[in-house]
Amino acid sequence: MREQLQQEFLAHYGKEHQYTYFSPGRVNLIGEHIDYNGGLVMPCAVTLGTYLLIAPNYDGVFRFKSINFKETAEIIVGSSNEKKQEFWFNYPTGVIEHFNNDGKVLHGLDMLYYGNIPIASGLSSSASIEVVTAFALNDLFSCGYTKLELVKLAKWVENSYIGLHSGIMDQFSVAFGEKNKALMLNCDTLEYQAVNSNLGDYLLAIINTNKPRKLAESKYNERVQECSIALTALQTELDINHLCDIDTETFNLYKHLITDEVILNRATHVVEENDRVKLAAKALSNNNLAEFGRLMYASHNSLSTLYEVSGKELDTIVNFCKPNKNVAGARMTGAGFGGCAIALVKKDAFEQFSAEVAEYYTKEVGYAPSVYSSLIGNGVGLLNEVVAVYA
Ligand code: GLA
C-alpha cells in the first residue's frame, strides 16, 4: 500500500512526497454521549486510519487530493476559506484556516490523503483527517503546539468550521491513542489514564451497520441541546457545571427538577453512563471481561431506550450478540444513528461469529453489514523521515 500511495503522489504532483503521517480512527469502549457533558469516556485508537503524504511547495498554494474521493481542492496561502458543502476537504481546509488565522503558515503544501476507515461509520474518520493534518502542519511549520493544543485546534474545526457541537473524545483518542491501551479520559479536566486492555481470549469486533446516516448531525446537536436544558434545570438547586458533576445517587435526589420526561431520560442516561465508565475501568484492569461485557450491554440498552440514538440496525446486532456464548459484551459505539457496533468476541470463534451475525443482520435489516476484527493501535505520528529532498 505504501508503494501505491507513493506512486499516486508522484503521478498526481509530478514529484516525490517527503513525509508520511498517519492518524488512526477510534472506537469508544464505553462512555457514550458523555464527552460534551464533562464526564468520563473510554475510547481507544484502532489500526485503521488516515495516511497523509505531503511535500512543501513554494507556489503559495495548498493542494488537496484524496484516493477515496474524486473532488480535489486548492486554496491560496493566506486566504480565508469558508466551509464548502459536504466535501471531504472541509476538514483539512478547516485546520489550515486555523493555522492561517494564527499566522503560522510558511508556504504551500501538496497533500495526498488515503483513509481505510469506513466513511460515516462512527469510527471518527473526520477526527482522523483533522488530527493528521494539524499534526503535519505543526511539524512542517515548526509551530511548537503541544499535542493537546492540536487536539483542541481539531475540535475547533469540528465545532466552529464544520458546525457539529461534538465533544473532545474523538480528536483526543486519535491523537493520544496507545497500543493495547484504552484511554480513560476526564473530558472536563482532560486528565487521562491509559488502562491496560488485555482482552485475553477475546478480540474486538467492529460491525458496521452500513446504514446511510441521514440527519445524524442535526440529531446529535439536538441531544447536546437537551443535555443543556437538563443541566439548567439542575443548576437551579445544584452548584454544578456539567451533568457528569453528580453521580446517580445525587441525581436521584434532584431529578424532580427536570419536569420534561424526554429531557429526564437523556440526563438519566448521562449520569448513569458516567458511573458505568468507572466500573468498566475497574473491570478492565482486573481482566474481568464478564463484568465489562455486562456494562457494555447496559450502556447499549440505555443509549437505545433513554438516549434514543440507536435504531433497528444497531439493536439487531446487539440482540444477536446477547445470547451468543462466544460474545462477552456488545454495544453501539460513537454518536449512533447507524454507524458501528463493537463486540468482544472469542478469538477462535470470530470467523463463525462474523458469518452468523452477517446472516442474521441481512435477514432482519435487508442488507449486509461489514464485520472486522481490530487491534488497539497508537495515536497520530510521522511514519517516515525524509524520503526525497525537495529541490
Ligand atoms: C461523536 C462525537 C463525540 C462523542 C460521540 C458520542 O463521535 O464526535 O464527541 O460525543 O459522538 O459519545
Coordinates of C-alpha atoms in Angstrom, one line a residue, residues 33 120-122 163-165 211-224 309 335-339:
H33 CA -22.5 10.9 24.7
A120 CA -19.5 7.9 8.2
S121 CA -19.3 4.7 10.2
G122 CA -18.8 6.4 13.6
G163 CA -20.7 23.0 12.8
L164 CA -21.0 19.8 14.8
H165 CA -21.2 20.6 18.5
K211 CA -26.8 2.4 7.3
P212 CA -26.7 5.7 5.5
R213 CA -26.5 8.3 8.3
K214 CA -29.1 10.9 7.3
L215 CA -29.7 13.8 9.7
A216 CA -27.2 12.4 12.1
E217 CA -25.6 15.9 12.7
S218 CA -28.9 17.6 13.5
K219 CA -30.0 14.8 15.8
Y220 CA -26.6 15.0 17.5
N221 CA -26.8 18.7 18.1
E222 CA -30.4 18.2 19.4
R223 CA -29.0 15.8 22.1
V224 CA -26.4 18.3 23.1
V309 CA -29.6 7.2 19.4
A335 CA -22.7 9.0 18.0
G336 CA -25.2 6.3 16.9
F337 CA -28.0 6.8 14.4
G338 CA -26.3 4.0 12.4
G339 CA -22.6 3.6 12.3

